XYZ file of C-alpha atoms in Angstrom:
669
model
C 1.391 -4.302 31.263
C 1.269 -1.736 28.321
C 1.741 -4.135 25.872
C -1.047 -5.852 26.522
C -4.988 -5.263 25.973
C -7.507 -2.962 28.406
C -8.589 -6.937 30.104
C -12.578 -7.946 31.304
C -13.511 -5.536 34.076
C -14.805 -8.853 35.464
C -10.658 -9.944 35.791
C -9.700 -6.449 36.769
C -12.368 -6.989 40.116
C -11.436 -9.912 40.377
C -8.304 -8.951 41.619
C -9.632 -7.056 43.207
C -11.718 -8.268 45.573
C -9.395 -11.095 45.746
C -6.082 -9.362 47.854
C -5.462 -5.569 48.929
C -1.724 -4.370 48.672
C -2.849 -1.209 50.390
C -3.054 -3.186 53.307
C -0.568 -2.564 55.584
C 1.294 -0.738 53.288
C 2.101 2.232 55.350
C 4.345 0.377 58.047
C 7.613 -0.063 56.658
C 10.484 -1.666 58.348
C 14.253 -2.823 57.627
C 13.233 -5.553 55.436
C 12.284 -3.180 53.254
C 16.038 -0.823 53.541
C 17.258 -4.454 52.629
C 14.468 -6.230 50.946
C 12.676 -5.377 47.716
C 11.740 -2.053 47.424
C 9.493 0.052 48.449
C 6.871 1.654 45.990
C 8.460 5.092 45.591
C 7.823 8.855 44.745
C 11.115 10.330 43.396
C 10.009 13.866 44.085
C 8.354 12.937 46.892
C 10.288 15.283 49.818
C 13.162 14.531 47.321
C 14.855 17.980 49.731
C 16.549 15.569 51.559
C 17.726 13.408 49.423
C 19.287 14.995 46.831
C 20.833 16.447 50.143
C 22.203 13.397 51.118
C 23.462 12.537 47.946
C 25.034 16.050 47.517
C 27.223 15.002 51.329
C 28.081 11.611 49.911
C 29.465 13.217 46.725
C 31.145 16.401 49.249
C 33.194 13.808 51.393
C 34.092 11.976 48.355
C 35.873 14.824 46.358
C 36.444 17.380 48.793
C 39.982 17.502 49.380
C 39.994 18.723 52.730
C 40.421 16.837 55.990
C 37.806 18.623 57.817
C 34.905 17.989 54.974
C 35.747 14.103 55.018
C 33.177 13.475 58.034
C 29.977 15.103 58.002
C 25.739 14.335 59.111
C 22.511 15.657 58.770
C 19.112 15.058 61.066
C 16.285 14.198 59.359
C 13.644 15.332 60.831
C 9.321 14.245 60.039
C 6.421 13.458 62.163
C 5.006 9.692 61.875
C 4.066 8.097 59.361
C 5.266 10.963 57.028
C 7.825 8.779 55.034
C 10.464 9.216 56.792
C 12.016 4.925 56.906
C 10.738 5.566 53.234
C 13.144 8.011 52.162
C 16.105 5.857 53.833
C 14.885 2.840 51.930
C 14.924 5.123 48.463
C 18.835 6.337 49.705
C 19.647 2.033 50.494
C 17.983 1.478 47.156
C 19.990 3.173 44.131
C 22.922 3.727 46.108
C 22.581 -0.331 45.971
C 21.530 0.238 41.683
C 24.112 2.583 41.428
C 27.212 2.336 43.445
C 28.595 5.728 45.548
C 28.854 4.238 49.133
C 28.141 1.840 51.118
C 25.189 1.331 53.148
C 24.912 1.520 57.181
C 21.293 1.571 58.237
C 20.266 1.675 62.377
C 16.876 0.356 63.622
C 15.204 0.903 66.016
C 15.838 -2.575 66.733
C 19.243 -2.402 66.749
C 19.302 -0.361 70.431
C 18.286 -3.211 73.167
C 20.528 -2.673 75.235
C 21.119 1.014 76.172
C 24.764 -0.236 78.212
C 25.217 -2.081 75.483
C 24.580 0.393 72.468
C 28.683 0.938 70.611
C 28.424 -2.592 70.814
C 25.196 -3.120 69.539
C 26.645 -0.747 67.213
C 29.569 -2.719 65.710
C 27.146 -5.471 65.206
C 24.751 -3.005 63.059
C 27.214 -2.409 61.832
C 29.219 -6.041 60.331
C 25.707 -7.055 59.772
C 24.608 -3.637 57.027
C 28.659 -4.122 55.440
C 26.998 -8.544 55.571
C 24.205 -6.695 53.339
C 24.455 -7.176 49.419
C 26.226 -4.125 47.880
C 26.088 -2.093 44.383
C 28.493 -4.969 42.497
C 25.891 -8.272 43.680
C 28.643 -9.407 46.073
C 28.051 -8.019 50.044
C 29.655 -5.120 51.180
C 32.165 -6.845 53.102
C 33.470 -8.775 50.402
C 33.798 -5.409 47.856
C 35.490 -3.727 50.111
C 38.205 -7.152 50.515
C 38.251 -6.913 46.433
C 39.816 -3.489 46.320
C 42.302 -4.321 49.343
C 43.470 -7.513 47.583
C 43.799 -5.753 44.353
C 45.290 -3.210 46.013
C 47.861 -6.211 47.481
C 47.903 -7.320 44.105
C 49.182 -3.668 42.084
C 51.902 -3.499 45.099
C 53.499 -6.136 43.535
C 53.181 -5.257 40.472
C 51.422 -2.134 38.754
C 50.546 -3.540 35.682
C 48.242 -5.997 38.039
C 44.671 -5.776 36.286
C 41.689 -5.559 38.248
C 39.826 -8.812 39.848
C 36.282 -7.987 39.957
C 35.117 -9.735 43.404
C 32.912 -12.525 42.077
C 35.951 -13.440 39.788
C 38.302 -13.624 43.107
C 35.185 -15.121 45.550
C 36.239 -18.708 42.338
C 39.339 -18.599 42.572
C 39.872 -17.249 46.672
C 40.044 -21.055 48.769
C 41.344 -23.146 45.340
C 44.702 -20.679 45.333
C 45.071 -20.557 48.936
C 44.934 -24.709 49.360
C 47.682 -24.873 46.254
C 49.302 -22.027 49.161
C 49.192 -24.542 51.660
C 49.868 -27.817 49.970
C 54.224 -25.404 49.058
C 53.745 -24.210 53.101
C 52.687 -20.925 52.313
C 50.367 -18.714 53.715
C 48.456 -16.898 51.072
C 47.192 -14.966 53.673
C 49.661 -13.163 55.578
C 51.336 -12.106 52.142
C 47.934 -10.494 51.380
C 48.017 -8.994 54.467
C 51.654 -7.628 53.818
C 50.983 -5.840 50.255
C 47.520 -4.216 51.863
C 49.685 -2.651 54.895
C 51.941 -1.224 52.780
C 49.297 1.100 51.602
C 47.008 1.543 54.611
C 49.754 0.937 57.622
C 48.733 2.224 60.626
C 45.522 -0.208 59.878
C 44.609 -3.147 62.178
C 46.346 -6.514 61.040
C 43.618 -8.351 61.757
C 40.374 -6.750 61.112
C 43.118 -5.811 57.181
C 42.531 -9.900 57.431
C 38.963 -10.477 58.922
C 37.611 -8.360 55.988
C 39.717 -10.867 52.846
C 38.799 -13.587 54.422
C 35.216 -13.127 53.734
C 36.396 -13.970 49.953
C 36.734 -17.025 50.956
C 33.271 -19.112 50.647
C 34.312 -21.364 53.496
C 35.704 -18.834 56.149
C 32.854 -15.608 55.283
C 30.056 -16.513 58.112
C 33.595 -16.993 60.790
C 34.968 -13.400 59.474
C 31.788 -11.936 59.592
C 30.919 -12.817 63.462
C 34.774 -11.711 64.833
C 34.252 -9.087 63.001
C 30.845 -8.128 64.998
C 32.830 -8.569 67.795
C 31.632 -11.893 68.534
C 33.655 -14.623 69.487
C 34.079 -18.113 67.333
C 34.875 -21.494 68.201
C 38.675 -21.647 69.075
C 38.859 -24.089 66.503
C 37.858 -21.432 64.087
C 39.680 -19.415 65.593
C 42.768 -20.979 64.855
C 42.257 -21.782 61.440
C 41.410 -17.783 60.658
C 44.871 -16.414 62.956
C 42.503 -14.608 64.164
C 42.900 -13.616 67.908
C 39.836 -15.560 70.433
C 40.009 -13.851 73.823
C 36.141 -15.017 76.049
C 35.698 -11.323 76.583
C 32.344 -10.604 79.080
C 29.488 -8.488 77.282
C 30.787 -4.963 79.395
C 34.819 -5.170 78.017
C 33.003 -5.551 73.964
C 31.355 -2.606 74.715
C 34.872 -1.450 76.313
C 36.267 -2.166 72.929
C 34.192 -1.747 70.508
C 34.914 2.192 70.067
C 37.888 0.998 68.917
C 36.462 -1.408 66.587
C 34.125 0.744 65.493
C 36.443 3.249 64.253
C 38.655 1.135 62.131
C 36.372 -0.452 60.524
C 35.541 2.791 59.584
C 38.646 4.823 58.840
C 39.252 1.823 56.662
C 36.007 0.092 54.754
C 35.805 4.505 54.137
C 39.721 3.997 52.338
C 37.456 2.741 49.555
C 34.290 3.896 49.832
C 32.140 6.315 51.247
C 29.923 4.652 54.418
C 26.482 6.574 54.568
C 25.800 4.998 58.240
C 21.531 5.270 59.580
C 20.377 5.589 62.576
C 16.479 4.798 62.562
C 13.439 5.936 64.824
C 16.467 6.904 67.821
C 12.969 8.341 69.599
C 10.694 5.784 69.601
C 11.049 3.529 72.252
C 10.890 4.333 75.958
C 13.864 2.668 76.787
C 17.203 4.631 79.672
C 20.282 3.509 80.224
C 21.828 3.255 83.611
C 22.430 6.399 83.399
C 19.475 7.583 82.753
C 19.669 8.481 79.416
C 16.856 7.733 76.787
C 17.588 5.992 73.499
C 17.361 9.688 71.539
C 20.409 11.192 73.944
C 22.668 7.663 74.017
C 22.365 7.687 69.794
C 23.541 11.551 69.334
C 26.388 11.030 72.280
C 27.578 7.684 69.727
C 26.601 9.742 66.848
C 28.769 12.604 68.479
C 31.663 10.713 69.438
C 32.037 8.819 66.027
C 32.161 12.186 64.059
C 35.483 13.762 66.490
C 37.176 10.075 66.503
C 36.828 8.337 62.732
C 39.653 9.714 61.142
C 39.758 12.867 59.452
C 42.176 12.256 56.087
C 42.204 13.826 52.613
C 43.048 10.002 51.100
C 39.964 8.646 52.082
C 36.470 8.253 50.892
C 34.692 9.713 53.425
C 31.504 8.883 56.363
C 28.335 10.030 56.375
C 25.835 10.547 59.418
C 22.124 10.291 58.818
C 19.529 10.580 62.015
C 16.309 9.981 62.308
C 13.803 11.589 64.825
C 11.670 13.242 65.892
C 11.176 17.456 65.091
C 10.582 17.428 69.059
C 13.182 15.004 69.942
C 15.220 18.091 67.970
C 13.561 20.987 69.458
C 13.515 19.696 73.281
C 16.259 17.944 73.649
C 19.304 17.460 71.585
C 19.197 20.801 70.382
C 18.953 21.990 73.890
C 22.728 19.417 74.778
C 25.418 21.972 75.044
C 28.834 20.430 74.525
C 28.222 20.992 71.076
C 26.802 17.783 69.997
C 24.007 19.359 67.736
C 27.023 20.769 65.315
C 28.040 17.148 65.795
C 24.639 15.144 64.626
C 23.852 18.025 62.063
C 26.967 19.369 60.337
C 25.983 19.683 56.589
C 22.862 21.757 56.680
C 24.623 24.417 59.721
C 22.252 22.912 62.611
C 19.275 23.134 60.739
C 17.381 19.382 60.624
C 15.634 18.814 56.950
C 11.708 18.499 57.349
C 10.521 15.979 55.736
C 7.136 16.862 53.752
C 3.578 16.028 54.024
C 2.017 13.804 50.915
C -0.167 17.333 48.444
C -2.434 15.989 45.687
C 0.182 14.846 42.688
C 2.077 13.534 45.126
C -0.170 11.285 45.677
C -1.623 10.206 42.315
C 1.573 9.693 41.208
C 2.185 7.034 44.280
C -1.334 5.497 43.875
C -0.057 4.652 39.892
C 3.115 3.191 41.543
C 1.742 1.140 44.346
C -1.158 -0.131 41.331
C 1.542 -1.016 38.934
C 2.979 -3.418 40.487
C -0.342 -4.979 42.259
C -1.902 -4.920 38.399
C 1.919 -6.097 36.529
C 1.943 -9.284 39.202
C -1.937 -10.282 38.215
C -0.792 -9.851 34.459
C -4.143 -7.469 34.166
C -4.378 -3.557 32.357
C -7.200 -1.925 34.066
C -9.213 0.625 32.797
C -7.115 3.862 34.362
C -4.156 3.710 35.725
C -5.431 4.504 39.765
C -8.648 2.497 39.553
C -10.485 1.573 40.642
C -10.093 5.005 42.680
C -11.482 8.155 40.823
C -8.144 10.405 40.308
C -10.462 13.557 41.155
C -11.510 12.256 44.827
C -7.375 11.305 45.354
C -6.327 14.552 44.562
C -9.046 15.778 46.458
C -8.386 14.385 49.612
C -4.210 15.058 48.363
C -5.954 18.875 49.728
C -5.386 17.771 52.862
C -1.780 17.091 53.438
C -2.283 14.088 55.059
C 1.492 11.765 55.717
C 2.369 8.778 53.319
C 1.583 6.353 56.518
C -2.474 7.512 56.750
C -2.320 8.197 52.764
C -2.571 4.686 52.420
C -4.422 3.081 55.573
C -6.978 5.559 53.297
C -6.061 3.514 49.907
C -6.772 0.050 51.910
C -10.055 1.345 53.151
C -10.772 2.949 50.251
C -9.981 0.248 47.671
C -12.703 -1.402 46.233
C -14.699 -2.148 43.489
C -18.049 0.126 42.972
C -21.419 -1.581 43.782
C -19.464 -3.689 46.137
C -21.283 -5.317 48.823
C -20.733 -7.306 51.535
C -23.241 -9.666 52.864
C -25.532 -8.809 55.054
C -24.462 -11.950 57.633
C -21.469 -10.639 59.516
C -19.989 -14.640 59.653
C -20.257 -14.842 55.933
C -17.616 -11.704 55.639
C -15.680 -13.550 57.824
C -15.745 -16.231 55.265
C -14.444 -14.044 52.334
C -12.235 -12.404 54.484
C -10.358 -14.991 56.137
C -10.717 -17.321 52.095
C -8.198 -13.823 51.183
C -5.722 -14.028 53.119
C -5.452 -17.416 52.577
C -4.371 -17.063 49.037
C -1.752 -14.410 49.917
C 1.544 -16.206 49.615
C 4.798 -14.872 51.803
C 7.737 -17.053 51.654
C 9.354 -15.200 53.325
C 7.107 -15.435 56.174
C 10.065 -16.841 59.095
C 12.733 -14.715 59.143
C 13.394 -13.061 60.952
C 11.956 -9.475 59.449
C 8.462 -10.122 60.882
C 9.666 -11.628 64.404
C 7.002 -8.357 64.820
C 4.141 -10.490 62.718
C 4.659 -13.599 64.264
C 4.350 -12.431 68.131
C 0.706 -10.202 67.390
C -0.751 -12.709 65.761
C 0.626 -15.601 68.191
C -1.454 -12.716 70.866
C -4.631 -12.264 68.706
C -4.543 -16.047 68.848
C -5.113 -16.028 72.097
C -6.956 -13.828 72.939
C -9.618 -15.501 71.486
C -9.291 -17.987 73.290
C -9.821 -16.260 77.111
C -12.520 -18.069 79.047
C -12.339 -21.386 76.510
C -11.668 -24.828 78.266
C -9.624 -27.113 75.557
C -8.646 -30.056 75.400
C -7.535 -32.368 72.881
C -4.212 -33.301 71.733
C -1.210 -32.163 70.135
C 0.974 -33.264 66.961
C 3.993 -34.497 69.219
C 1.209 -36.082 71.103
C 0.680 -34.008 74.215
C -2.021 -33.496 76.042
C -4.244 -31.470 77.868
C -6.028 -30.894 79.529
C -9.073 -28.790 80.953
C -7.089 -25.959 80.107
C -8.414 -22.034 80.226
C -6.594 -19.498 79.293
C -7.711 -15.751 81.987
C -5.496 -13.490 80.228
C -2.799 -12.133 77.612
C -0.630 -9.832 79.562
C 2.490 -7.414 78.703
C 5.167 -8.655 80.637
C 6.231 -6.487 84.172
C 8.583 -4.921 85.002
C 8.409 -2.782 80.848
C 13.210 -2.014 82.222
C 13.994 -4.628 82.763
C 11.991 -7.212 80.232
C 12.398 -4.360 77.278
C 10.562 -6.349 74.704
C 12.135 -9.175 74.806
C 9.303 -11.754 75.907
C 6.698 -10.546 74.624
C 3.702 -11.027 76.263
C 2.430 -14.068 79.008
C -0.714 -16.279 78.922
C -1.737 -16.708 82.275
C -4.412 -19.436 82.683
C -5.270 -23.639 85.092
C -5.169 -26.612 84.448
C -7.499 -28.544 85.961
C -7.372 -25.129 88.344
C -3.537 -25.287 89.302
C -2.577 -21.968 87.621
C 0.120 -21.594 84.849
C 1.279 -17.674 83.711
C 4.090 -18.577 80.423
C 6.179 -15.995 79.294
C 6.544 -16.203 75.358
C 8.433 -15.497 73.391
C 8.899 -15.794 69.505
C 13.095 -15.680 68.879
C 13.768 -15.813 65.221
C 16.669 -13.987 65.000
C 19.108 -15.221 63.213
C 22.692 -13.456 65.309
C 23.497 -15.074 68.370
C 23.466 -12.668 70.755
C 20.162 -11.301 69.661
C 18.641 -15.263 70.555
C 20.338 -14.994 73.791
C 18.981 -11.147 74.954
C 15.335 -13.599 74.719
C 16.478 -16.218 76.741
C 17.895 -14.978 79.895
C 15.006 -13.690 80.447
C 12.983 -16.779 79.519
C 14.653 -17.647 82.395
C 14.214 -15.262 85.089
C 10.799 -17.128 86.350
C 10.776 -14.737 90.385
C 11.773 -11.350 88.186
C 9.134 -11.616 85.723
C 6.889 -13.532 87.342
C 6.001 -16.590 85.362
C 5.542 -20.642 85.669
C 6.643 -21.911 82.565
C 9.074 -19.837 79.448
C 8.431 -20.721 76.254
C 10.841 -19.812 73.551
C 8.963 -20.312 69.719
C 11.590 -20.189 67.136
C 11.818 -22.795 64.088
C 14.018 -25.437 63.914
C 15.191 -25.808 60.706
C 18.869 -25.450 59.940
C 19.134 -21.646 58.930
C 17.871 -22.032 63.107
C 19.728 -23.847 64.638
C 21.267 -22.347 68.234
C 25.158 -22.748 68.156
C 26.599 -24.814 71.156
C 29.331 -21.904 71.675
C 26.032 -19.068 72.203
C 25.272 -18.308 75.857
C 22.105 -18.941 74.236
C 22.233 -22.464 74.635
C 23.012 -22.870 78.053
C 20.345 -20.514 79.084
C 17.691 -23.061 76.667
C 19.521 -25.721 78.787
C 18.143 -24.154 81.552
C 15.072 -23.081 80.843
C 14.307 -26.933 78.806
C 16.444 -29.355 81.078
C 15.879 -28.009 84.852
C 13.105 -25.080 84.942
C 10.493 -26.909 82.959
C 10.196 -24.597 79.857
C 9.725 -25.658 76.967
C 11.289 -24.533 72.518
C 7.860 -25.332 70.567
C 8.759 -25.910 66.505
C 7.593 -22.876 64.840
C 6.595 -23.987 61.598
C 4.605 -22.341 58.472
C 1.294 -24.203 57.556
C 0.002 -23.765 61.754
C 1.689 -20.158 62.396
C 0.021 -18.649 58.762
C -3.912 -19.094 60.059
C -3.335 -16.894 63.157
C -1.263 -14.626 60.462
C -4.014 -14.249 57.766
C -6.826 -13.729 61.280
C -4.095 -11.058 62.245
C -4.416 -9.572 58.464
C -8.972 -9.169 58.902
C -8.643 -8.395 62.938
C -6.830 -5.680 61.535
C -8.972 -4.927 58.897
C -12.087 -5.247 60.841
C -13.444 -1.774 59.979
C -12.775 -2.969 55.948
C -15.334 -6.281 56.462
C -17.648 -4.620 59.428
C -17.155 -7.440 61.996
C -16.693 -5.976 65.565
C -14.524 -7.983 68.183
C -16.435 -9.460 69.833
C -17.725 -11.347 65.863
C -14.008 -11.939 65.643
C -12.794 -13.998 68.496
C -16.374 -16.125 67.651
C -15.301 -16.574 64.107
C -12.267 -17.893 65.318
C -12.501 -20.236 68.115
C -12.847 -22.280 65.474
C -9.472 -22.389 63.797
C -7.393 -21.272 67.277
C -8.862 -23.837 69.385
C -7.978 -26.231 67.241
C -4.338 -25.033 65.964
C -1.154 -27.261 66.321
C 1.122 -24.161 67.807
C -0.758 -22.259 70.350
C -2.063 -25.821 71.639
C 1.751 -26.726 71.563
C 3.178 -24.123 73.931
C 0.376 -24.681 76.337
C 0.411 -28.481 76.203
C 3.624 -29.361 79.340
C 7.256 -29.471 78.288
C 8.193 -32.581 76.908
C 11.791 -31.261 79.434
C 14.356 -32.207 76.776
C 16.397 -30.968 73.431
C 15.456 -31.622 70.745
C 18.860 -32.624 69.142
C 18.172 -31.823 65.550
C 18.255 -27.520 66.577
C 21.641 -27.730 68.210
C 25.192 -27.219 65.858
C 28.414 -28.361 67.330
C 30.446 -26.032 66.683
C 33.126 -26.828 65.243
C 34.494 -27.765 61.430
C 33.165 -31.835 60.268
C 34.787 -33.142 57.884
C 38.194 -33.749 58.651
C 37.989 -36.370 55.666
C 36.641 -33.801 53.518
C 39.825 -31.709 54.121
C 41.325 -34.725 53.751
C 40.069 -35.127 49.940
C 40.143 -31.344 49.555
C 44.698 -30.620 50.106
C 44.787 -34.036 48.160
C 47.590 -32.740 45.421
C 46.263 -34.545 42.751
C 42.809 -31.987 42.191
C 45.252 -29.242 42.267
C 45.975 -27.461 39.264
C 50.003 -27.047 38.861
C 51.622 -23.864 39.634
C 54.548 -21.953 39.431
C 56.190 -21.796 42.666
C 57.120 -18.236 42.954
C 56.314 -16.289 46.063
C 54.307 -14.003 43.332
C 50.057 -13.200 44.181
C 50.098 -14.432 39.231
C 47.557 -17.634 40.329
C 44.916 -14.871 41.970
C 44.952 -12.912 39.036
C 45.530 -16.226 35.940
């Protein structure tokens, strides 16, 4: 940005008026842990992130087996920057290496009676994210294992990068099959010479992540899920049919085996974030924070404390009151295991100060102006540094500071029109110009829910007539209310809300569930609730989920059977979530959240939104009578297709001639 001249003030002001980069900036979600890095002030709460990296170095280098598993408790009030801190740690590890990263956020604890099984899924999902070597973290481990196997055969064998192994693995595997040899069996044999106590099936599954064709199935198996039998047979992995309770009973052993093996090659950082946000309970009456605390204790006590390990660091994030009034009061040694590294003293995060606030605003604006290809008159324009410093003296939270910036991000003398509808039009135009490619990603599931709920609320009391994009008709449909689902203890937020209304004097109660998740278990958790009409007092269940290749529902998922029952037996519906239909609703919801900024009240917003919402195809589709049929394009067969392709792939004419020796040199020749 410094290589371009200061931009005309008119251009800078136009950019400010068209987009507010601070809108929703204080809300950090799991997407910011794994996705694009949030603007971060490294000096803010550096004492906490430094402690984490010092703990990683301790477990990695210590010769004492007792130091190989340690833990840190981090406490802070809402909005101070707990998840910001975890994002900093994750992105530094991605950039510099040094440890694998596992993140368990608030949305990972959906059923406290299956918390160990769900953590196994979280562990597998986190290790499927990209690591410091540009491949999945699973593949980093698999490459280290494979190279160790090569060294066992020939001490002078070169180390292959994960990328090299990914390029060669399937080809060499097929070549070996052509000679009636099994590459995987040989690799496992060599790895087990070094790690004789490792579970050979887990070793096999991790090595399979090097295969472009089989990696996705290997990840599913490592998460504890059942595979289609044909896929399990191809991988050589056991695949018994089990209930969720059976999987819960076995999960801790699987977690131990995975972490013991993975941490042999690289330190592992496990982060349990916001353990006290959701007010849910297990069947034993234990709240989320105590269930997670027990899991951390079990992990600490049962993971292998070997001097050969690279170690495990467990971070648990909570409110200060949770530590003082709940965790620290447990008498069985749990507090010592949750805060081992700092001696039962949690690390408390600090509020932002004047210096940090100026630095934070500068970072946000630098990104904003760089994207806009502009150079402003000064680094904090349109703010004044003296005003920022004065506000920072009040020691706000990061969330409060960013909200204040959103409310005050305007050109000096920028006066909104007197007419409230003109103000609404300005706001809607600005929001329409904001384009985010991943609106339909599962990380934005809650945003879509909020947008739909708000849109339906704008239609309360309206009589709707019309035709949907699929040809279904609405006649005299009236929305009377949009309410929460009861009982909350059984629903746990999976059915997002209920639309209560009438169609030609016939009462309906539609339970709406947005399920953009890619994991079958998460989809199933929402789907089985949608078919419990009596429990949740609904007359129709409505699944809102994109009907595209990325959101296919597999026939071997539990949710497929739930969907069949919902649509074919109970008169429910699967509504296609399309970007062009939901984007205007997201725009309206964004204006609602900024209504004070645009000087609009709730009544004005409802009135001005109605011409948009009453004709929105997505809303009309949810309200319309279902077709009673499942769209075949949304279902994926659970078998591997293409016998012809397989025959071609195994054709000896396309496989390079190789030496018929019983070694693994084909992988590095």
